[in-house]
Tab-separated table of C-alpha atoms in Angstrom:
chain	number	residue	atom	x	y	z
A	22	UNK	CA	181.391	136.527	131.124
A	23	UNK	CA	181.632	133.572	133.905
A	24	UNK	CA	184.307	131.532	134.337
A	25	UNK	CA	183.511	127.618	131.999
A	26	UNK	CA	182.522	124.746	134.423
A	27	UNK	CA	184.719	121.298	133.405
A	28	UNK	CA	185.681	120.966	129.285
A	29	UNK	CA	183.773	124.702	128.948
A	30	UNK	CA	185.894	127.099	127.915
A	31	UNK	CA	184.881	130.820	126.985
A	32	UNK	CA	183.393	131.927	123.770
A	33	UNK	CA	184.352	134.614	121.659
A	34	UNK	CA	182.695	137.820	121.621
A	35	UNK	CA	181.415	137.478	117.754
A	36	UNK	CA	179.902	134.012	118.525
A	37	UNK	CA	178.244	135.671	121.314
A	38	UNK	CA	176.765	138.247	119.339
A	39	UNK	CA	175.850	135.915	116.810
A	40	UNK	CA	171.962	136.171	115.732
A	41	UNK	CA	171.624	132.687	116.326
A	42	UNK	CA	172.065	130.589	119.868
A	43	UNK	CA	175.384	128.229	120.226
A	44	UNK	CA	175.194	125.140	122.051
A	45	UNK	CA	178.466	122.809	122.913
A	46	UNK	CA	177.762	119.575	125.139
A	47	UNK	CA	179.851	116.629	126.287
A	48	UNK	CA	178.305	112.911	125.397
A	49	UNK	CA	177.557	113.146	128.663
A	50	UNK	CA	174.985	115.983	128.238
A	51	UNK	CA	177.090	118.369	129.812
A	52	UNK	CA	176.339	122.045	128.465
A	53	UNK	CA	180.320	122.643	128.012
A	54	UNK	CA	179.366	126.440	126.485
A	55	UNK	CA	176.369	128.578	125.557
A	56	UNK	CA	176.592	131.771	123.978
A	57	UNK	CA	175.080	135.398	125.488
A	58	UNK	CA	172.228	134.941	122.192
A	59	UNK	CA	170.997	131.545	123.557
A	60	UNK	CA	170.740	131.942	127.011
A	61	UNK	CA	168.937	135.171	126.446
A	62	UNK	CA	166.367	133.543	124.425
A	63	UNK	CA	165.240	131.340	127.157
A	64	UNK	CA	165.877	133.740	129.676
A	65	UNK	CA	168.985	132.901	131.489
A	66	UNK	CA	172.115	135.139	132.398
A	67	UNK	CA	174.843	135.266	130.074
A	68	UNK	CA	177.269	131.893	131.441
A	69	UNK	CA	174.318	130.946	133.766
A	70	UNK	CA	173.811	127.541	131.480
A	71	UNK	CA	177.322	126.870	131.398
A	72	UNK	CA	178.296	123.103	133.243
A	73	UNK	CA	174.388	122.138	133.922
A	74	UNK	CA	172.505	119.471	132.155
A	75	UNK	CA	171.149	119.610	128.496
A	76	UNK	CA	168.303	118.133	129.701
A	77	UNK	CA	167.352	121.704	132.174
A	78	UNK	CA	166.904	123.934	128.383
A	79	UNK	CA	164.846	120.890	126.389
A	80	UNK	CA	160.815	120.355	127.077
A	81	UNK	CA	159.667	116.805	128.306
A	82	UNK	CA	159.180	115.818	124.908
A	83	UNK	CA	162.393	117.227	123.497
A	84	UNK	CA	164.009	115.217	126.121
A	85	UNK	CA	162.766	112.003	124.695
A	86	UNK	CA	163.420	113.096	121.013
A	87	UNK	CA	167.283	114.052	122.325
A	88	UNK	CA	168.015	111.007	124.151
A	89	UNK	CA	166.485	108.225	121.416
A	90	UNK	CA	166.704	110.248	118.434
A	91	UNK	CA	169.113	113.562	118.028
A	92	UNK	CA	171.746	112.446	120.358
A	93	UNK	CA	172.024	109.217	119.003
A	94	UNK	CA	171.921	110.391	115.144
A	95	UNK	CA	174.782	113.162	115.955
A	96	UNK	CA	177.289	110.516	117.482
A	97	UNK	CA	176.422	108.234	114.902
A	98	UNK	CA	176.790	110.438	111.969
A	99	UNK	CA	178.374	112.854	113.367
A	100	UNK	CA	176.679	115.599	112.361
A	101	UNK	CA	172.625	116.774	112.084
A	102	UNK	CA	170.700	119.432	109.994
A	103	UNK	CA	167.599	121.028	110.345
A	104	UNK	CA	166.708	119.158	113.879
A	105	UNK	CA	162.940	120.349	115.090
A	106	UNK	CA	163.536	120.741	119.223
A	107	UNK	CA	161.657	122.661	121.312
A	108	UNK	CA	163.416	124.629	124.092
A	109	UNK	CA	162.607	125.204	127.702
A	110	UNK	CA	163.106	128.870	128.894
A	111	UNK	CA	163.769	129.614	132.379
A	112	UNK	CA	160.262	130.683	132.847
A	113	UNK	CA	158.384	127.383	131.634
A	114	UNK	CA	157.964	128.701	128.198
A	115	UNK	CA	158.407	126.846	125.061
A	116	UNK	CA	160.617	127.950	122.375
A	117	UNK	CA	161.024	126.225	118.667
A	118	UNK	CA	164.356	125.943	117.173
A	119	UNK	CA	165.986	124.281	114.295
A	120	UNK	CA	169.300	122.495	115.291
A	121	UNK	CA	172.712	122.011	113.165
A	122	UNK	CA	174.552	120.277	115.006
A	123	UNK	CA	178.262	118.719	114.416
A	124	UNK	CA	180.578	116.049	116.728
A	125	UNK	CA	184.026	117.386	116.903
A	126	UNK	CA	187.133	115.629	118.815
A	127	UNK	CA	188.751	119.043	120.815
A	128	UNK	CA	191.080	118.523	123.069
A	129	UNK	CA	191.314	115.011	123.114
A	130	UNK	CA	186.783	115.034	124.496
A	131	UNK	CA	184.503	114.656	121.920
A	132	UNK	CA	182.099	117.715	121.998
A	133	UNK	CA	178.652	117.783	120.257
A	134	UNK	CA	177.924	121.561	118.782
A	135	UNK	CA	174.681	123.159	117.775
A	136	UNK	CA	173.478	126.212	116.334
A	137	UNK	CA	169.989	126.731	116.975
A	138	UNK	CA	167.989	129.207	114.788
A	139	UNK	CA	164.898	130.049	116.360
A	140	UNK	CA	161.655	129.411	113.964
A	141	UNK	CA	158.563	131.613	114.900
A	142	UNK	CA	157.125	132.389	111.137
A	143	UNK	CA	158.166	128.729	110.090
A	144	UNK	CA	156.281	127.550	112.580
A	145	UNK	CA	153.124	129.067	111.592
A	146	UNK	CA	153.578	127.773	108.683
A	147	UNK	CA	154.107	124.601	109.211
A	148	UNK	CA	151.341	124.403	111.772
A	149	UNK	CA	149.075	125.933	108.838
A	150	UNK	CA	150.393	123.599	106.681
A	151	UNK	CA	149.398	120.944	108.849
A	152	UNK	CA	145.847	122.072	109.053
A	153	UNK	CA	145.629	121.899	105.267
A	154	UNK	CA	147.390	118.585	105.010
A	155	UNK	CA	144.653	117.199	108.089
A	156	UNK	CA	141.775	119.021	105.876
A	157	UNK	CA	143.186	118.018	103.201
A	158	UNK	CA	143.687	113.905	104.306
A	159	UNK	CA	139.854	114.475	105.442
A	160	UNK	CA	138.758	115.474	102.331
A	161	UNK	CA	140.857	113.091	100.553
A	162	UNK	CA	138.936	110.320	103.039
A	163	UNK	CA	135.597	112.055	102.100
A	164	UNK	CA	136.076	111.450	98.563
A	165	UNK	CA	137.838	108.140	98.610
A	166	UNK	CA	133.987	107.472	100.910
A	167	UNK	CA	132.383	109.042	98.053
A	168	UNK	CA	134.516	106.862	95.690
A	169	UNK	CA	133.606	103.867	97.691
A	170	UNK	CA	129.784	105.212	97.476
A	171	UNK	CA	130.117	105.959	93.413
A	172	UNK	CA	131.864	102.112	93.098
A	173	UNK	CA	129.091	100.367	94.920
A	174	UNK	CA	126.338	102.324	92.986
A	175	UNK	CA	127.961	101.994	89.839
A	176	UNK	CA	128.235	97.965	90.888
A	177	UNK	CA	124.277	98.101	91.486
A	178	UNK	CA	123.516	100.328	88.610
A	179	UNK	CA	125.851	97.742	86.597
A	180	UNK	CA	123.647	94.513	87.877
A	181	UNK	CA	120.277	96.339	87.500
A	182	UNK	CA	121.135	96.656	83.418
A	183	UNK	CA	121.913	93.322	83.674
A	184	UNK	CA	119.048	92.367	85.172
A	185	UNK	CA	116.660	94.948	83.463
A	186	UNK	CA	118.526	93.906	79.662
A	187	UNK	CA	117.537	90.077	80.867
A	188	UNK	CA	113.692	91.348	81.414
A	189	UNK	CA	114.008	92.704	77.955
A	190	UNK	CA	115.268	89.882	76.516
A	191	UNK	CA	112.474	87.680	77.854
A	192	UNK	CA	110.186	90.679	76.854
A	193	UNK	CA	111.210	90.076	73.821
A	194	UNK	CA	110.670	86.267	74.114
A	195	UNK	CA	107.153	86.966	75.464
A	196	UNK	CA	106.357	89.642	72.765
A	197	UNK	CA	107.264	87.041	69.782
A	198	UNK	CA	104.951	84.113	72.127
A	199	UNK	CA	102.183	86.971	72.336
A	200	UNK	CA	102.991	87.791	68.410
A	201	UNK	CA	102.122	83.702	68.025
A	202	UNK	CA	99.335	83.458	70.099
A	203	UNK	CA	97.382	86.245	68.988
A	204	UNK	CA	98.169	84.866	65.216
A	205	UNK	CA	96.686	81.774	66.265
A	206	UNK	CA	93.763	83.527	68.220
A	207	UNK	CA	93.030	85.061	64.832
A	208	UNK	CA	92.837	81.840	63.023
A	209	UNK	CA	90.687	80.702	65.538
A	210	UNK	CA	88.500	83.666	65.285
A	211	UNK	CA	87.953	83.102	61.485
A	212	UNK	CA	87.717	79.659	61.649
A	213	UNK	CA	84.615	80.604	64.217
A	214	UNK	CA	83.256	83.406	62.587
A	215	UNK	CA	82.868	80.805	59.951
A	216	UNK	CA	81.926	77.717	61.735
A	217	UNK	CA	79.837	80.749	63.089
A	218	UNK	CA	78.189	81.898	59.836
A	219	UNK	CA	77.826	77.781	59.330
A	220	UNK	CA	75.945	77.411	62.406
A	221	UNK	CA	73.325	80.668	61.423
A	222	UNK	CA	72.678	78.603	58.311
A	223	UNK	CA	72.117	75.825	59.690
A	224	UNK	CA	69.819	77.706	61.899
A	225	UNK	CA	68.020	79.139	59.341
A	226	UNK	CA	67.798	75.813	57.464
A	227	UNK	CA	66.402	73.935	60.891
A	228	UNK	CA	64.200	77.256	61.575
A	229	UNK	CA	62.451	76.899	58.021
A	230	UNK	CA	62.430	72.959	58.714
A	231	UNK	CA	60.870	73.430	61.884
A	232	UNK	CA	58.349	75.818	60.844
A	233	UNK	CA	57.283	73.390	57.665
A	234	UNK	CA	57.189	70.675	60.386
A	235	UNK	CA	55.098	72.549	63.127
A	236	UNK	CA	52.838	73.594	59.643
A	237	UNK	CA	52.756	70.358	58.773
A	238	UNK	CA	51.992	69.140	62.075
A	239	UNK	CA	49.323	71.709	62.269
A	240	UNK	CA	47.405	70.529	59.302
A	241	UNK	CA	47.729	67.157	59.676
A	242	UNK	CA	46.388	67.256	63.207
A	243	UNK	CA	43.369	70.000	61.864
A	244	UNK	CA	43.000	67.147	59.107
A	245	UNK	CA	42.947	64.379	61.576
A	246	UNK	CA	40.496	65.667	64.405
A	247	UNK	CA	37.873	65.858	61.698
A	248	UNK	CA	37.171	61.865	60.689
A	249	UNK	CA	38.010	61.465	64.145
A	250	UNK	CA	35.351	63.692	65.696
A	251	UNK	CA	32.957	61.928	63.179
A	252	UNK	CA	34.035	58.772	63.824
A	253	UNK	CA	32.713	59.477	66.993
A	254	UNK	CA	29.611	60.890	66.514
A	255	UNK	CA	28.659	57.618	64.353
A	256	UNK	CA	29.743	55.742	67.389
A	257	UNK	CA	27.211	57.608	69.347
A	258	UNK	CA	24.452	56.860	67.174
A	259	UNK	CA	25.251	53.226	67.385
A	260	UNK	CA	25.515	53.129	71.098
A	261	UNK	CA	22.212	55.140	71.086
A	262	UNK	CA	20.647	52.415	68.504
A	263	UNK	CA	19.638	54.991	65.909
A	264	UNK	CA	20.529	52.513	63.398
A	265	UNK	CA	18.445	49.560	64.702
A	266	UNK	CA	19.000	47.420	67.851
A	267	UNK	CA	22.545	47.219	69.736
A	268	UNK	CA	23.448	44.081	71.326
A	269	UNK	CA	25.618	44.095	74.877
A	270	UNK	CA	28.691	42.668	72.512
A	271	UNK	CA	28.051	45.734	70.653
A	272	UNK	CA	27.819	48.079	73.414
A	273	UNK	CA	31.203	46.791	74.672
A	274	UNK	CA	32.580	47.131	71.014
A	275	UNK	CA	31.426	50.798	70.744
A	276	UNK	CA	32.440	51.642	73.828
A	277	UNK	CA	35.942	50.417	73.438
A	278	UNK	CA	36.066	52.216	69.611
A	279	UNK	CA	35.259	55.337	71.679
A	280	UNK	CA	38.046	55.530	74.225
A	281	UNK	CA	40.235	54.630	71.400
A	282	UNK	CA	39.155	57.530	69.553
A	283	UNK	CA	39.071	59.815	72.535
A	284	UNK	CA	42.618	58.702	73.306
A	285	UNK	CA	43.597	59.405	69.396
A	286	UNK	CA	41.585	62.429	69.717
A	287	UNK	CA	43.997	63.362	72.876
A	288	UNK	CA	47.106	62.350	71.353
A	289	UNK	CA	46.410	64.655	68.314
A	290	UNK	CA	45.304	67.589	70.331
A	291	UNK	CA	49.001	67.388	72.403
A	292	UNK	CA	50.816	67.078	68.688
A	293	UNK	CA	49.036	70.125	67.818
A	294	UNK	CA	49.384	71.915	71.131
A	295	UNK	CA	53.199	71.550	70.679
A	296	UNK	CA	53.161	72.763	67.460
A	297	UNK	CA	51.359	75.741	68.102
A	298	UNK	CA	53.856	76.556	71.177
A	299	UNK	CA	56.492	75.823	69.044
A	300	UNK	CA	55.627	78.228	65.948
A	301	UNK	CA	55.204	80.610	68.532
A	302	UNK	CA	50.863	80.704	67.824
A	303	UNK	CA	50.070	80.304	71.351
A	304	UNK	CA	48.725	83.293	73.458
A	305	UNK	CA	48.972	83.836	76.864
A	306	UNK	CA	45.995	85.818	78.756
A	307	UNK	CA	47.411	86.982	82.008
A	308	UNK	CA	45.729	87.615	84.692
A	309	UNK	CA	45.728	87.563	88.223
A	310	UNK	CA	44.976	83.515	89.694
A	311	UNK	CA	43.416	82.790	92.308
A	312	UNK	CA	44.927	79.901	92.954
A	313	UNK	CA	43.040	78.316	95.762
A	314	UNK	CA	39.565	78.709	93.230
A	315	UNK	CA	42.042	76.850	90.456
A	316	UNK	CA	42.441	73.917	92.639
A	317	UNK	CA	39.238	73.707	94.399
A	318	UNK	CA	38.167	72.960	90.424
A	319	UNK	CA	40.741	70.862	89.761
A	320	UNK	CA	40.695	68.395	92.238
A	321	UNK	CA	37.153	68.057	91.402
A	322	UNK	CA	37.995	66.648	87.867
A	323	UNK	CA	40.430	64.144	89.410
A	324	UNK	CA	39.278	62.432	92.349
A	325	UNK	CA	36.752	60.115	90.975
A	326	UNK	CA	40.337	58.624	89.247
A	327	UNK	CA	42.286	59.006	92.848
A	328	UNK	CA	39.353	57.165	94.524
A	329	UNK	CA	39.094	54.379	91.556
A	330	UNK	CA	42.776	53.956	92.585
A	331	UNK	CA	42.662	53.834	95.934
A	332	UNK	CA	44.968	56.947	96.045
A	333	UNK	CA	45.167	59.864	98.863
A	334	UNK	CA	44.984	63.000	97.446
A	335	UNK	CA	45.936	66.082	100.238
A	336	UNK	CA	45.662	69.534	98.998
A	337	UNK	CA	47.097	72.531	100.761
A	338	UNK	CA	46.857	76.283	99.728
A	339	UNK	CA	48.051	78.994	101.609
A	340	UNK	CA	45.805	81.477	101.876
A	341	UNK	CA	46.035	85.229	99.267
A	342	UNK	CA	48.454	83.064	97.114
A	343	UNK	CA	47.683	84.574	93.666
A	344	UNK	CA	49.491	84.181	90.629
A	345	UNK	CA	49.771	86.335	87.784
A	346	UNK	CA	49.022	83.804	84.531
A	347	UNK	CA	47.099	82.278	82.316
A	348	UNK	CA	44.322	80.833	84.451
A	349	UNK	CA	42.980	78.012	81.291
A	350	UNK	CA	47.378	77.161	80.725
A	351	UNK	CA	47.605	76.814	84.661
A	352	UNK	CA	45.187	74.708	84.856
A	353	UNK	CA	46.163	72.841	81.986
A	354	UNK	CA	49.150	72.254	83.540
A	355	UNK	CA	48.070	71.051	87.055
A	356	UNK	CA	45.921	68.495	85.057
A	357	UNK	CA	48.565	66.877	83.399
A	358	UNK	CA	51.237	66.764	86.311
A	359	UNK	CA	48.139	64.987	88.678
A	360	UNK	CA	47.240	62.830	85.277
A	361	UNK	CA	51.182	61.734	85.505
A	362	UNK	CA	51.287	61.282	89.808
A	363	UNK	CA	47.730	59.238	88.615
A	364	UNK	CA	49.184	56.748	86.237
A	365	UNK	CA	52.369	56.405	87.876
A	366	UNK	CA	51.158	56.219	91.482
A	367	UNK	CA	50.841	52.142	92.495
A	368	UNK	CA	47.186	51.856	94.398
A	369	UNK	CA	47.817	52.835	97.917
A	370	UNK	CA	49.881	55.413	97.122
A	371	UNK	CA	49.257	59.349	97.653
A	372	UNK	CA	49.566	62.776	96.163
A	373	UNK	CA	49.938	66.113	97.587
A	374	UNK	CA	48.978	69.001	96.335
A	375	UNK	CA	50.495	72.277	98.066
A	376	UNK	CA	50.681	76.031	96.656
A	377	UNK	CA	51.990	79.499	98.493
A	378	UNK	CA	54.138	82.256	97.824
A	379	UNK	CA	57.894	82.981	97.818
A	380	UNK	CA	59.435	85.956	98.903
A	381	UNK	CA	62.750	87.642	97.001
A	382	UNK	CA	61.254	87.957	93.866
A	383	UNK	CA	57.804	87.076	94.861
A	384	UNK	CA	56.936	83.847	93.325
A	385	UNK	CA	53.966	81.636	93.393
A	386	UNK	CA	55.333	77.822	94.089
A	387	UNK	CA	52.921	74.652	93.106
A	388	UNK	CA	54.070	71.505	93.852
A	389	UNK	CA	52.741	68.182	92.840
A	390	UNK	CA	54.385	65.212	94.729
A	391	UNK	CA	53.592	61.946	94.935
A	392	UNK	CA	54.452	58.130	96.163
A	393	UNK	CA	55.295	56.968	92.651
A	394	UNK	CA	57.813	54.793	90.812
A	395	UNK	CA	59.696	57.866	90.700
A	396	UNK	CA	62.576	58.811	87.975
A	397	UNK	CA	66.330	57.922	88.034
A	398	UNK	CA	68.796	60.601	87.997
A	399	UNK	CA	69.910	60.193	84.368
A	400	UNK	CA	66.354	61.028	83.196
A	401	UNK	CA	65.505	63.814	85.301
A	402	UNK	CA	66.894	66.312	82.653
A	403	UNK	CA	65.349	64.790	79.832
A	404	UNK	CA	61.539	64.285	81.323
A	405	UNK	CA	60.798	67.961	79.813
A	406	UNK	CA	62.078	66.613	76.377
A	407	UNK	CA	59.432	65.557	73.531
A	408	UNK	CA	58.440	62.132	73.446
A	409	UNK	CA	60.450	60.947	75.968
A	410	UNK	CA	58.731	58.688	78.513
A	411	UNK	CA	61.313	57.613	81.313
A	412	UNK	CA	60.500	53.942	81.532
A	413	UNK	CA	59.093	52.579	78.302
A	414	UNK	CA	57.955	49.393	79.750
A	415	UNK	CA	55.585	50.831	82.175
A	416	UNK	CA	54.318	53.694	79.772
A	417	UNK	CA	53.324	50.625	77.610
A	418	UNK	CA	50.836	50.360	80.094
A	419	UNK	CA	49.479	53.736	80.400
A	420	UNK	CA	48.030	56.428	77.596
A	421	UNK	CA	50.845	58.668	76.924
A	422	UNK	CA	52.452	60.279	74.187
A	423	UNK	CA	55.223	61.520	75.891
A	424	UNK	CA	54.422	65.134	75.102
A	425	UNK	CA	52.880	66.190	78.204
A	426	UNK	CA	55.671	67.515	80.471
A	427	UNK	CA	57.340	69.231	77.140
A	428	UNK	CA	53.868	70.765	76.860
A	429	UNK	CA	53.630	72.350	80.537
A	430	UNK	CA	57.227	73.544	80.848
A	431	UNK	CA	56.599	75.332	77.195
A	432	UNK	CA	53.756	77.489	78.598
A	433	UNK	CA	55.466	77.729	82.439
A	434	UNK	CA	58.090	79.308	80.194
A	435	UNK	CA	55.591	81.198	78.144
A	436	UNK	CA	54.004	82.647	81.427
A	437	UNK	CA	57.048	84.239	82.908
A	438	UNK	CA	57.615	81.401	84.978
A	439	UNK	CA	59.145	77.482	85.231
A	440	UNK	CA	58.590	73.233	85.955
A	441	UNK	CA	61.249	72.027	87.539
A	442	UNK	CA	61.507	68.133	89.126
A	443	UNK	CA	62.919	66.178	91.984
A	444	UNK	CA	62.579	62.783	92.534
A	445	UNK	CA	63.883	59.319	94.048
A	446	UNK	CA	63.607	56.125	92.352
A	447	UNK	CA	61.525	54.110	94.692
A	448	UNK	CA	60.320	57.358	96.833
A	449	UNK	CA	57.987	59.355	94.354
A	450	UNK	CA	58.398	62.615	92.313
A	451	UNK	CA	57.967	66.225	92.838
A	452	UNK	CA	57.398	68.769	90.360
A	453	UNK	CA	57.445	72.012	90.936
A	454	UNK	CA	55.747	74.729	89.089
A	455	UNK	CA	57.262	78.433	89.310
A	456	UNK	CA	54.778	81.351	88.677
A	457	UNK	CA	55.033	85.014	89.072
A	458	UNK	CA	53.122	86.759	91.712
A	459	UNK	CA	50.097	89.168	91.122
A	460	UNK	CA	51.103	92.021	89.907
């Protein structure tokens, strides 16, 4: 053994055979002694540590520990247990070591003492336990995530039942408004199934009134046109003096009693024309129209009125335009809309005639316009009614039962097809009559 450096002194031989290393250093961090087992284990010659620094047998780390934390706790409390240090060997190496240490007064020096147990298995340990404290801190962060995760979906899941139990509620508040509705759409559907079955009766009841009336009608005009027709055929032999001599007084006479029976006899045969339409007795020949033929004989019974009238009368037909009607109902109708452009047509005035076909469906169009009085707005819709004559002062004037136009849109209708009119007050009229092409 070597001869102690300073407050070293030597050792006995059982503490250096001890199975643990021995340590003794002044406050100064002078090593006063190490013992043969200690300066083996980090490589140094038995006494070779002796009088040299703490510092040369402690890692950079352990120096830091020992000078703010080991040394300090030792001279405080004068004693430490179960110190973690690591040791620096002569060769570099690291070695672990648990340090007891005491502070004892020898000699009138204090000196700090240490046993130092090395720790190999410990160490393992401890470095394993580490591992399973980190894995387990990472799985405790993992579930405290998951946690976090569960907390905010259990939040959501929380305000969707609200939210889904306040959709019930006004489910339910809907569902008892639905409940009251359809009660009251119920009520309403009995109260018109039986305004419903009301209305059939009355139906029925104005059917069966409207038949007796069209009957009646029918009769009474059949009745009618018989005195009248011989009223006029006595008039004739009059006028024709078969009953002695007639005077020029007489002539006039007769010849006024005849237009008033013609115009009676004219008036009863629209009455009865209606009522035939109406009870449904009318039939329709169909055919296919030439329609420039129709108004070549047309025109011919009308102009000697248009030219006692001073009226223009223009007729334009394109040329193949054939309709597929009634040839004696067309022309019935073309009559009576130029009769109505005729009385209601000041002198000076014109009419135009024009007739072609339509495409998309294919349609025959016939229009009848004129320069007349023409008809307010109001009355447009109503023209096509029975009876009605749009200005009642100036019909006065003219023969008319109002029937005409009702007449001519029933058997438009009746022919597959329409009468429709425009007009300006002040401008003229235009009526339009809608047939279907030839088939």
């Amino acid at each position: 053994m070597s001869e102690p450096a300073g407050n070293a002194r030597p050792l006995d031989a059982l503490l250096d055979e001890a199975p643990a290393g021995f340590l003794s250093f002044a406050d100064d961090g002078t090593i006063n002694a190490a013992n043969v087992t200690l300066a083996a284990m980090l490589g140094y010659a038995p006494g070779e540590l002796d009088g040299r620094r703490i510092e040369t047998i402690l890692t950079v780390g352990a120096r830091l520990f020992y000078q703010t934390h080991f040394f300090p706790m030792v001279r405080m409390h004068g004693r430490a247990e179960e110190v973690f240090l690591l040791l620096r060997t002569a060769a570099g190496g690291d070695v672990a070591v648990l340090a007891n240490a005491v502070r004892r007064e020898r000699e009138g020096a204090w000196a700090n003492e240490c046993v130092l147990l090395r720790v190999t298995e410990r160490r393992k340990f401890e470095e394993e336990l580490l591992r399973a404290r980190k894995v387990a801190e990472e799985a405790k962060a993992q579930l405290e995530e998951q946690a976090e995760e569960l907390r905010a979906t259990n939040e959501q899941l929380e305000a969707q039942a609200v939210e889904m139990e306040l959709q019930q509620e006004q489910l339910r508040e809907q569902a008892v408004e639905l409940e009251a509705q359809a009660e009251q759409l119920q009520n309403l559907n009995r109260d018109l199934e039986e305004h419903g079955v009301e209305l059939e009766r009355q139906r029925e009841v104005a059917e069966e009134a409207n038949r007796a009336k069209s009957a009646f009608l029918a009769v009474m005009s059949h009745e009618l046109r018989t005195p009248l027709n011989a009223i006029a055929g006595y008039v004739q032999l009059l006028d024709m003096g078969i009953h002695g001599p007639v005077t020029d007084a007489q002539h006039e006479a007769l010849d006024r009693l005849a237009r008033s029976q013609k115009h009676l006899l004219r008036l009863i045969n629209d009455v009865l024309n209606l009522a035939r339409i109406e009870a449904g007795r009318v039939e329709f020949v169909l055919e296919d129209v030439d329609v420039a033929l129709l108004m070549a004989d047309v025109t011919l019974m009308v102009e000697p009125q248009m030219m006692a009238k001073r009226l223009g009368l223009e007729v334009r037909v394109e040329p193949g335009t054939t309709a597929r009607a009634d040839r004696e109902k067309v022309q019935q109708i073309v009559i009576n809309l130029l009769s109505n452009a005729l009385k209601f047509t000041p002198e000076g005035g014109s009419v135009r005639l024009d007739a072609g076909l339509v495409a998309g469906p294919a349609r025959v169009r016939l229009r009848v316009a004129d320069t007349g009085i023409g008809i307010p707005p109001e009355k447009q819709a109503s023209v096509f009614d029975p009876f009605v004559q749009v200005d009642m002062s100036r019909t006065r004037r003219s023969e008319g039962s109002g029937l005409g136009l009702a007449i001519s849109r029933d058997l438009a209708r009746g022919m597959g097809g329409d009468l429709e009119v425009e007009s300006t007050v002040g401008e003229g009229s235009t009526f339009t009559l809608w047939l279907p092409a030839e088939g």
